[in-house]
């Protein structure tokens, strides 16, 4: 079983739609959680950290469920510019990041 | 600040050749790392360093060497290139060595093809 798994995608949604991505991780001792965004043929960039209490940044909401070892990302009112691959990232031991395979989102006009 | 820079952007090698991928950062970050990204696999950690003179192996270190003689530079050396090393390579850095400092900054990547 992979350490970090994500919805396989791709997700094709119309502009204005709400879309949710799921991520599960295998190690219950995981320490920190993030969502990164990667545009086509570009480097990953931090989208947001994920906190136990949940957190929101504009149209983006991240949730963490430690008991179920599950992380989610909700995007409301999708824009064309949200089209990208979304990477779930977990820190298991110390400071090394473990990346999920990513979920590709295409927002259609 | 230039952030994290990588050279070259593209490279084609023949099987058995060696080469060095360069990575530099100007943010005075202690932690630097190298990843490879393959379709459907996500980014996998090759080697990392928590400071000058200190390096360690990640998930997929075989066939690669690293060194960290300065805080700024973290080159990745392919010893004898194989077609299985065809990939996109990303260098990254972050400040601090604890979980408090969490955002990694990535370079633009090097696309390597081994024939």
XYZ file of N, CA and C in Angstrom:
672
model
N 0.853 -1.198 0.000
C 0.000 0.000 0.000
C 0.888 1.247 0.000
N 0.547 2.225 -0.846
C 1.339 3.450 -0.890
C 1.131 4.227 0.391
N 2.157 5.015 0.760
C 2.067 5.772 2.009
C 1.019 6.874 1.925
N 0.897 7.492 0.769
C -0.074 8.558 0.566
C -0.823 8.255 -0.729
N -2.129 8.163 -0.635
C -2.942 7.868 -1.815
C -3.950 8.988 -2.042
N -4.241 9.208 -3.303
C -5.191 10.264 -3.668
C -6.193 9.743 -4.685
N -7.316 10.465 -4.807
C -8.261 10.180 -5.884
C -7.482 10.174 -7.200
N -7.730 9.175 -8.040
C -6.927 9.068 -9.265
C -7.198 10.164 -10.284
N -8.425 10.694 -10.307
C -8.749 11.712 -11.291
C -8.669 11.180 -12.714
N -8.678 12.031 -13.763
C -8.811 13.482 -13.612
C -10.245 13.907 -13.302
N -10.367 15.087 -12.733
C -11.661 15.688 -12.490
C -11.879 16.761 -13.556
N -12.974 16.652 -14.274
C -13.353 17.671 -15.255
C -14.627 18.313 -14.772
N -14.578 19.594 -14.425
C -15.749 20.255 -13.858
C -15.986 21.570 -14.584
N -17.239 22.050 -14.612
C -17.517 23.343 -15.233
C -17.145 24.480 -14.284
N -16.882 25.620 -14.862
C -16.624 26.820 -14.053
C -17.756 27.014 -13.053
N -17.392 27.417 -11.849
C -18.408 27.666 -10.831
C -18.756 26.459 -9.985
N -18.292 25.280 -10.390
C -18.609 24.065 -9.639
C -17.798 23.992 -8.342
N -18.292 23.160 -7.441
C -17.541 22.816 -6.232
C -16.958 21.426 -6.430
N -15.690 21.281 -6.091
C -15.022 19.992 -6.285
C -14.234 19.654 -5.016
N -14.218 18.375 -4.682
C -13.509 17.916 -3.477
C -12.520 16.820 -3.833
N -11.327 16.932 -3.267
C -10.288 15.925 -3.450
C -10.031 15.223 -2.119
N -9.769 13.933 -2.197
C -9.507 13.154 -0.999
C -8.106 12.579 -1.016
N -7.577 12.399 0.178
C -6.229 11.865 0.335
C -6.213 11.022 1.604
N -5.596 9.855 1.551
C -5.433 9.031 2.744
C -3.954 8.738 2.947
N -3.565 8.577 4.192
C -2.165 8.291 4.507
C -2.095 7.091 5.439
N -0.970 6.398 5.374
C -0.896 5.097 6.037
C -0.316 5.144 7.440
N 0.453 6.173 7.745
C 1.176 6.196 9.013
C 0.463 7.071 10.033
N -0.039 6.468 11.093
C -0.797 7.221 12.092
C 0.070 8.199 12.873
N 1.389 8.062 12.783
C 2.281 8.982 13.494
C 2.630 10.196 12.648
N 1.947 10.390 11.541
C 2.228 11.526 10.665
C 2.070 12.833 11.423
N 2.924 13.784 11.046
C 3.021 14.996 11.843
C 2.376 16.214 11.196
N 2.597 16.392 9.907
C 2.130 17.607 9.244
C 1.568 17.255 7.876
N 0.664 18.132 7.402
C -0.087 17.826 6.187
C -0.247 19.090 5.354
N -0.178 18.911 4.028
C -0.232 20.066 3.130
C -0.928 19.687 1.840
N -1.393 20.718 1.151
C -1.767 20.589 -0.248
C -0.838 21.487 -1.058
N -0.233 20.895 -2.093
C 0.569 21.635 -3.049
C -0.158 21.632 -4.376
N 0.109 22.649 -5.161
C -0.466 22.751 -6.491
C 0.679 22.696 -7.495
N 0.454 21.951 -8.588
C 1.466 21.868 -9.640
C 0.819 22.120 -10.994
N 1.219 23.193 -11.635
C 0.754 23.468 -12.989
C 1.553 22.622 -13.975
N 0.978 22.440 -15.148
C 1.579 21.555 -16.147
C 3.021 21.953 -16.456
N 3.931 21.018 -16.291
C 5.345 21.199 -16.606
C 6.012 22.285 -15.759
N 5.459 22.502 -14.557
C 6.033 23.475 -13.639
C 6.356 22.793 -12.310
N 6.986 23.553 -11.411
C 7.314 23.004 -10.108
C 6.122 23.092 -9.159
N 6.059 22.204 -8.160
C 4.994 22.295 -7.151
C 5.141 23.564 -6.305
N 3.993 24.092 -5.885
C 4.005 25.251 -4.982
C 2.984 25.023 -3.878
N 3.307 25.491 -2.676
C 2.427 25.302 -1.543
C 1.101 26.013 -1.771
N 0.006 25.273 -1.623
C -1.332 25.852 -1.685
C -1.788 26.224 -0.265
N -1.749 25.245 0.621
C -2.118 25.513 2.002
C -1.701 24.368 2.908
N -1.447 24.718 4.161
C -1.238 23.700 5.191
C -2.601 23.202 5.654
N -2.621 22.042 6.289
C -3.872 21.456 6.776
C -3.762 21.277 8.274
N -4.694 21.855 9.008
C -4.661 21.788 10.465
C -5.810 20.927 10.975
N -5.637 20.411 12.178
C -6.648 19.510 12.747
C -8.018 20.170 12.849
N -8.016 21.480 13.072
C -9.285 22.189 13.235
C -9.903 22.550 11.895
N -9.217 22.225 10.822
C -9.680 22.643 9.498
C -9.280 24.086 9.241
N -9.062 24.425 8.009
C -8.714 25.797 7.699
C -9.190 26.174 6.305
N -9.398 27.472 6.148
C -9.990 27.991 4.928
C -9.139 29.143 4.419
N -9.006 29.204 3.101
C -8.288 30.312 2.478
C -9.068 30.692 1.233
N -9.929 31.681 1.372
C -10.765 32.091 0.245
C -11.699 30.970 -0.177
N -11.547 30.539 -1.409
C -12.440 29.492 -1.938
C -11.965 28.080 -1.577
N -10.864 27.972 -0.905
C -10.264 26.679 -0.599
C -10.439 26.335 0.884
N -10.888 25.102 1.146
C -11.036 24.623 2.516
C -10.350 23.278 2.646
N -9.498 23.157 3.660
C -8.803 21.892 3.912
C -9.275 21.319 5.241
N -9.427 19.997 5.258
C -9.858 19.308 6.471
C -8.918 18.139 6.735
N -8.734 17.844 8.020
C -7.911 16.709 8.440
C -8.706 15.876 9.420
N -8.724 14.581 9.219
C -9.343 13.646 10.141
C -8.277 12.635 10.544
N -7.666 12.871 11.709
C -6.558 12.006 12.141
C -7.032 10.586 12.444
N -8.230 10.458 12.966
C -8.727 9.121 13.328
C -8.867 8.246 12.086
N -9.324 8.844 10.998
C -9.498 8.094 9.753
C -8.291 8.207 8.835
N -7.300 9.015 9.226
C -6.080 9.220 8.429
C -6.466 9.702 7.032
N -7.172 10.804 7.017
C -7.815 11.292 5.806
C -7.695 12.809 5.754
N -7.393 13.322 4.559
C -7.271 14.764 4.323
C -8.134 15.106 3.120
N -8.758 16.265 3.147
C -9.561 16.660 2.000
C -9.260 18.107 1.616
N -9.557 18.415 0.366
C -9.456 19.786 -0.141
C -10.722 20.079 -0.915
N -11.389 21.148 -0.531
C -12.625 21.563 -1.203
C -12.358 22.877 -1.922
N -12.725 22.930 -3.182
C -12.610 24.165 -3.957
C -14.020 24.589 -4.357
N -14.391 25.774 -3.928
C -15.712 26.309 -4.274
C -15.589 27.274 -5.447
N -16.690 27.400 -6.202
C -16.733 28.378 -7.298
C -15.475 28.266 -8.177
N -15.266 27.099 -8.749
C -14.049 26.820 -9.517
C -13.828 27.847 -10.623
N -12.565 28.216 -10.796
C -12.148 29.120 -11.869
C -11.304 28.334 -12.876
N -11.240 28.874 -14.099
C -10.384 28.241 -15.107
C -8.951 28.137 -14.597
N -8.525 29.147 -13.848
C -7.148 29.186 -13.342
C -6.871 28.151 -12.251
N -7.916 27.464 -11.780
C -7.700 26.400 -10.785
C -7.232 25.104 -11.445
N -7.277 25.032 -12.763
C -6.835 23.829 -13.469
C -5.371 23.567 -13.172
N -5.109 22.400 -12.603
C -3.760 22.043 -12.170
C -3.825 20.639 -11.579
N -2.683 20.153 -11.139
C -2.647 18.911 -10.375
C -2.447 19.265 -8.910
N -3.238 18.641 -8.044
C -3.191 18.932 -6.619
C -2.526 17.749 -5.903
N -1.472 18.073 -5.169
C -0.640 17.062 -4.509
C -0.878 17.088 -3.006
N -1.201 15.937 -2.465
C -1.327 15.790 -1.021
C 0.057 15.445 -0.470
N 0.465 16.101 0.595
C 1.820 15.924 1.122
C 1.751 15.690 2.625
N 2.495 14.706 3.075
C 2.497 14.345 4.497
C 3.931 14.274 4.987
N 4.167 14.743 6.196
C 5.475 14.544 6.826
C 5.310 13.412 7.825
N 6.030 12.307 7.582
C 5.941 11.146 8.471
C 6.991 11.195 9.566
N 8.245 11.286 9.168
C 9.337 11.202 10.124
C 10.182 12.454 9.999
N 10.352 13.157 11.059
C 11.224 14.312 11.031
C 10.728 15.355 10.051
N 11.484 15.525 8.979
C 11.099 16.606 8.081
C 10.980 16.192 6.635
N 11.035 14.901 6.334
C 10.955 14.505 4.938
C 9.503 14.439 4.477
N 9.275 15.075 3.329
C 7.942 15.140 2.752
C 7.664 13.874 1.945
N 6.440 13.352 2.070
C 6.001 12.249 1.224
C 4.830 12.752 0.392
N 4.972 12.661 -0.904
C 3.976 13.189 -1.825
C 3.034 12.090 -2.304
N 1.751 12.429 -2.412
C 0.834 11.557 -3.118
C 1.038 11.716 -4.609
N 0.414 10.842 -5.406
C 0.600 10.884 -6.857
C -0.073 12.069 -7.526
N -0.983 12.747 -6.824
C -1.631 13.919 -7.398
C -2.973 13.601 -8.029
N -3.838 14.601 -8.035
C -5.126 14.523 -8.709
C -5.216 15.706 -9.660
N -5.468 15.394 -10.924
C -5.525 16.462 -11.930
C -6.934 17.026 -12.029
N -7.014 18.348 -12.036
C -8.284 19.053 -12.172
C -8.276 19.874 -13.444
N -9.323 19.731 -14.229
C -9.540 20.604 -15.384
C -10.863 21.313 -15.172
N -10.832 22.635 -15.148
C -12.045 23.428 -15.042
C -12.397 23.906 -16.442
N -13.601 23.573 -16.871
C -13.993 23.807 -18.253
C -14.886 25.035 -18.363
N -14.745 25.807 -19.441
C -15.580 27.016 -19.581
C -17.030 26.656 -19.892
N 15.518 38.045 -4.675
C 16.002 36.668 -4.526
C 15.610 35.827 -5.736
N 16.569 35.015 -6.200
C 16.272 34.118 -7.307
C 15.514 32.897 -6.822
N 15.580 32.592 -5.516
C 14.911 31.402 -4.987
C 15.772 30.171 -5.216
N 15.186 29.127 -5.777
C 15.903 27.889 -6.084
C 16.112 27.826 -7.596
N 17.349 27.696 -8.002
C 17.651 27.603 -9.429
C 18.240 26.242 -9.743
N 17.928 25.744 -10.933
C 18.442 24.450 -11.383
C 18.975 24.587 -12.802
N 20.068 23.912 -13.061
C 20.584 23.805 -14.427
C 21.083 22.390 -14.663
N 20.957 21.872 -15.891
C 20.269 22.496 -17.021
C 18.760 22.314 -16.923
N 18.001 22.906 -17.805
C 16.545 22.692 -17.864
C 16.222 21.388 -18.585
N 17.000 21.051 -19.578
C 16.802 19.820 -20.347
C 18.158 19.150 -20.558
N 18.148 17.823 -20.608
C 19.383 17.102 -20.869
C 19.058 15.746 -21.467
N 19.808 15.372 -22.490
C 19.713 14.030 -23.073
C 21.061 13.351 -22.882
N 21.040 12.155 -22.314
C 22.261 11.387 -22.081
C 22.166 10.040 -22.769
N 23.310 9.451 -23.018
C 23.350 8.074 -23.464
C 23.581 7.182 -22.244
N 23.114 5.957 -22.326
C 23.321 4.998 -21.250
C 24.807 4.909 -20.909
N 25.096 4.991 -19.603
C 26.468 4.875 -19.141
C 27.172 6.206 -18.918
N 26.631 7.281 -19.482
C 27.255 8.584 -19.261
C 26.974 9.059 -17.833
N 27.836 9.949 -17.360
C 27.610 10.560 -16.050
C 27.380 12.050 -16.236
N 26.696 12.645 -15.286
C 26.512 14.087 -15.336
C 26.079 14.581 -13.962
N 26.161 15.899 -13.786
C 25.764 16.526 -12.542
C 24.660 17.528 -12.804
N 23.574 17.392 -12.050
C 22.503 18.382 -12.063
C 22.817 19.396 -10.964
N 22.786 20.671 -11.353
C 23.127 21.712 -10.395
C 21.882 22.284 -9.732
N 22.026 22.625 -8.455
C 20.947 23.259 -7.701
C 21.559 24.279 -6.764
N 20.963 25.462 -6.723
C 21.433 26.509 -5.820
C 20.241 27.272 -5.272
N 20.384 27.737 -4.026
C 19.336 28.570 -3.423
C 19.996 29.737 -2.693
N 19.301 30.870 -2.727
C 19.859 32.086 -2.128
C 19.045 32.554 -0.932
N 18.343 31.624 -0.286
C 17.482 31.972 0.835
C 18.094 31.553 2.175
N 19.328 31.067 2.135
C 20.033 30.633 3.342
C 19.295 29.493 4.060
N 18.679 28.618 3.271
C 17.946 27.493 3.850
C 18.886 26.366 4.244
N 18.612 25.787 5.421
C 19.441 24.678 5.872
C 19.103 23.392 5.114
N 17.844 23.148 4.893
C 17.388 21.867 4.348
C 17.260 21.968 2.831
N 17.878 21.028 2.136
C 17.739 20.923 0.682
C 17.494 19.469 0.310
N 16.820 19.272 -0.806
C 16.451 17.911 -1.196
C 16.358 17.799 -2.703
N 16.449 16.550 -3.175
C 16.262 16.221 -4.579
C 15.132 15.197 -4.690
N 14.239 15.446 -5.661
C 13.147 14.531 -5.959
C 13.202 14.183 -7.442
N 12.633 13.029 -7.754
C 12.314 12.727 -9.140
C 10.799 12.540 -9.253
N 10.269 12.942 -10.399
C 8.828 12.831 -10.626
C 8.583 12.046 -11.892
N 7.874 10.941 -11.741
C 7.513 10.077 -12.859
C 5.995 9.993 -12.935
N 5.456 9.800 -14.128
C 3.993 9.761 -14.289
C 3.351 8.733 -13.357
N 2.316 9.173 -12.631
C 1.570 8.275 -11.750
C 2.266 7.916 -10.452
N 3.489 8.422 -10.254
C 4.263 8.022 -9.069
C 4.382 9.131 -8.042
N 4.060 10.344 -8.397
C 4.305 11.431 -7.456
C 5.787 11.742 -7.368
N 6.136 12.649 -6.523
C 7.534 12.999 -6.310
C 8.133 12.036 -5.296
N 9.302 11.516 -5.615
C 9.987 10.602 -4.699
C 11.333 11.189 -4.302
N 11.631 11.117 -3.010
C 12.836 11.720 -2.463
C 14.062 10.866 -2.794
N 15.084 11.515 -3.368
C 16.308 10.810 -3.740
C 17.340 10.944 -2.614
N 17.740 12.175 -2.329
C 18.679 12.480 -1.247
C 18.261 13.799 -0.622
N 18.721 14.024 0.599
C 18.459 15.290 1.241
C 19.637 15.691 2.124
N 19.612 16.955 2.536
C 20.689 17.481 3.370
C 20.101 18.458 4.381
N 20.539 18.338 5.615
C 20.048 19.248 6.659
C 21.044 20.361 6.956
N 22.119 20.404 6.207
C 23.096 21.475 6.374
C 24.380 21.124 5.655
N 25.248 22.109 5.516
C 26.521 21.889 4.829
C 27.276 20.739 5.492
N 27.761 19.823 4.654
C 28.528 18.686 5.129
C 27.704 17.495 5.562
N 26.384 17.609 5.521
C 25.500 16.534 6.002
C 24.533 16.140 4.890
N 24.583 14.874 4.484
C 23.624 14.379 3.492
C 23.096 13.027 3.935
N 21.946 12.652 3.400
C 21.373 11.355 3.741
C 20.513 10.870 2.581
N 20.240 9.579 2.590
C 19.480 8.977 1.510
C 17.992 9.123 1.739
N 17.280 9.239 0.624
C 15.837 9.235 0.674
C 15.286 7.891 0.241
N 14.162 7.920 -0.447
C 13.457 6.695 -0.838
C 14.122 5.973 -1.999
N 14.697 6.719 -2.941
C 15.240 6.109 -4.161
C 16.656 6.617 -4.452
N 17.640 6.301 -3.614
C 18.983 6.876 -3.772
C 19.903 6.164 -4.755
N 19.559 4.936 -5.148
C 20.497 4.143 -5.948
C 20.770 4.785 -7.306
N 22.047 4.899 -7.630
C 22.460 5.478 -8.903
C 22.735 6.965 -8.838
N 22.583 7.546 -7.649
C 22.767 8.989 -7.476
C 23.708 9.266 -6.291
N 24.520 10.321 -6.448
C 25.324 10.816 -5.339
C 25.058 12.286 -5.133
N 25.220 12.746 -3.904
C 25.097 14.166 -3.610
C 26.242 14.600 -2.705
N 26.447 15.904 -2.656
C 27.383 16.500 -1.716
C 26.828 17.863 -1.328
N 27.251 18.366 -0.190
C 26.776 19.692 0.265
C 27.970 20.389 0.919
N 28.760 21.026 0.096
C 29.952 21.708 0.612
C 29.626 23.123 1.083
N 28.540 23.691 0.587
C 28.128 25.031 1.020
C 26.636 25.004 1.328
N 26.152 26.007 2.038
C 24.710 26.100 2.297
C 23.931 26.292 1.009
N 24.526 26.995 0.042
C 23.793 27.390 -1.156
C 23.622 26.282 -2.188
N 24.585 25.390 -2.301
C 24.620 24.464 -3.435
C 24.402 23.011 -3.021
N 23.677 22.285 -3.865
C 23.383 20.879 -3.565
C 23.305 20.119 -4.891
N 24.442 19.794 -5.488
C 24.444 19.107 -6.782
C 24.086 17.629 -6.656
N 23.445 17.121 -7.701
C 23.065 15.708 -7.787
C 23.844 15.082 -8.930
N 24.567 14.021 -8.634
C 25.388 13.389 -9.652
C 24.825 12.025 -10.042
N 24.640 11.839 -11.347
C 24.272 10.530 -11.875
C 25.562 9.819 -12.250
N 25.788 8.670 -11.668
C 27.075 8.004 -11.797
C 27.243 7.318 -13.152
N 26.212 6.613 -13.586
C 26.244 5.894 -14.859
C 24.792 5.810 -15.319
N 24.397 6.750 -16.165
C 22.982 6.920 -16.489
C 22.363 5.660 -17.089
N 21.106 5.412 -16.686
C 20.331 4.285 -17.198
C 18.984 4.813 -17.671
N 18.351 4.135 -18.638
C 17.033 4.591 -19.120
C 16.009 4.742 -18.001
N 16.138 3.951 -16.922
C 15.209 4.065 -15.796
C 15.342 5.400 -15.054
N 16.391 6.137 -15.341
C 16.573 7.443 -14.701
C 15.985 8.592 -15.528
N 15.350 8.238 -16.630
C 14.596 9.233 -17.388
C 13.463 9.742 -16.507
N 13.439 11.053 -16.262
C 12.490 11.607 -15.304
C 12.611 13.115 -15.304
N 11.760 13.741 -14.484
C 11.913 15.160 -14.188
C 12.462 15.263 -12.765
N 13.529 16.018 -12.610
C 14.197 16.147 -11.320
C 13.961 17.537 -10.744
N 13.504 17.554 -9.498
C 13.266 18.815 -8.806
C 14.174 18.900 -7.579
N 14.762 20.062 -7.425
C 15.497 20.399 -6.216
C 14.597 21.299 -5.372
N 14.695 21.180 -4.049
C 13.854 21.992 -3.174
C 14.639 22.384 -1.934
N 14.181 23.442 -1.285
C 14.826 23.854 -0.039
C 13.771 24.394 0.914
N 14.090 24.354 2.213
C 13.236 24.993 3.204
C 14.086 25.421 4.382
N 13.569 26.376 5.116
C 14.323 26.879 6.258
C 14.102 25.972 7.458
N 15.038 25.958 8.354
C 14.896 25.196 9.583
C 15.015 23.712 9.346
N 15.180 22.989 10.397
C 15.291 21.541 10.294
C 14.206 20.852 11.112
N 13.261 21.608 11.604
C 12.181 20.989 12.356
C 10.859 21.141 11.639
N 9.813 20.587 12.207
C 8.526 20.590 11.527
C 7.878 21.970 11.526
N 8.412 22.908 12.290
C 7.824 24.237 12.326
C 7.972 24.949 10.990
N 9.061 24.702 10.329
C 9.352 25.392 9.069
C 9.042 24.440 7.938
N 7.857 24.583 7.355
C 7.364 23.503 6.530
C 7.294 23.745 5.040
N 7.253 24.998 4.586
C 7.065 25.181 3.154
C 8.352 24.881 2.420
N 8.282 23.990 1.465
C 9.415 23.723 0.592
C 9.269 24.562 -0.662
N 10.391 25.137 -1.090
C 10.429 25.913 -2.322
C 11.162 25.078 -3.368
N 10.536 24.949 -4.517
C 11.077 24.085 -5.555
C 11.727 24.884 -6.670
N 12.753 24.298 -7.251
C 13.311 24.830 -8.485
C 12.436 24.465 -9.663
N 12.747 24.982 -10.865
C 11.898 24.769 -12.045
C 12.010 23.380 -12.646
N 12.950 22.588 -12.190
C 13.062 21.214 -12.675
C 14.057 21.043 -13.810
N 14.574 19.818 -13.908
C 15.426 19.405 -15.035
C 14.788 18.179 -15.660
N 14.525 18.270 -16.955
C 13.944 17.127 -17.685
C 15.078 16.329 -18.305
N 15.248 15.117 -17.816
C 16.358 14.262 -18.244
C 15.828 13.074 -19.025
N 16.425 12.851 -20.185
C 16.130 11.668 -20.986
C 17.414 10.868 -21.158
N 17.339 9.569 -20.856
C 18.492 8.680 -21.032
C 18.151 7.677 -22.123
N 18.960 7.709 -23.171
C 18.693 6.838 -24.326
C 19.448 5.513 -24.225
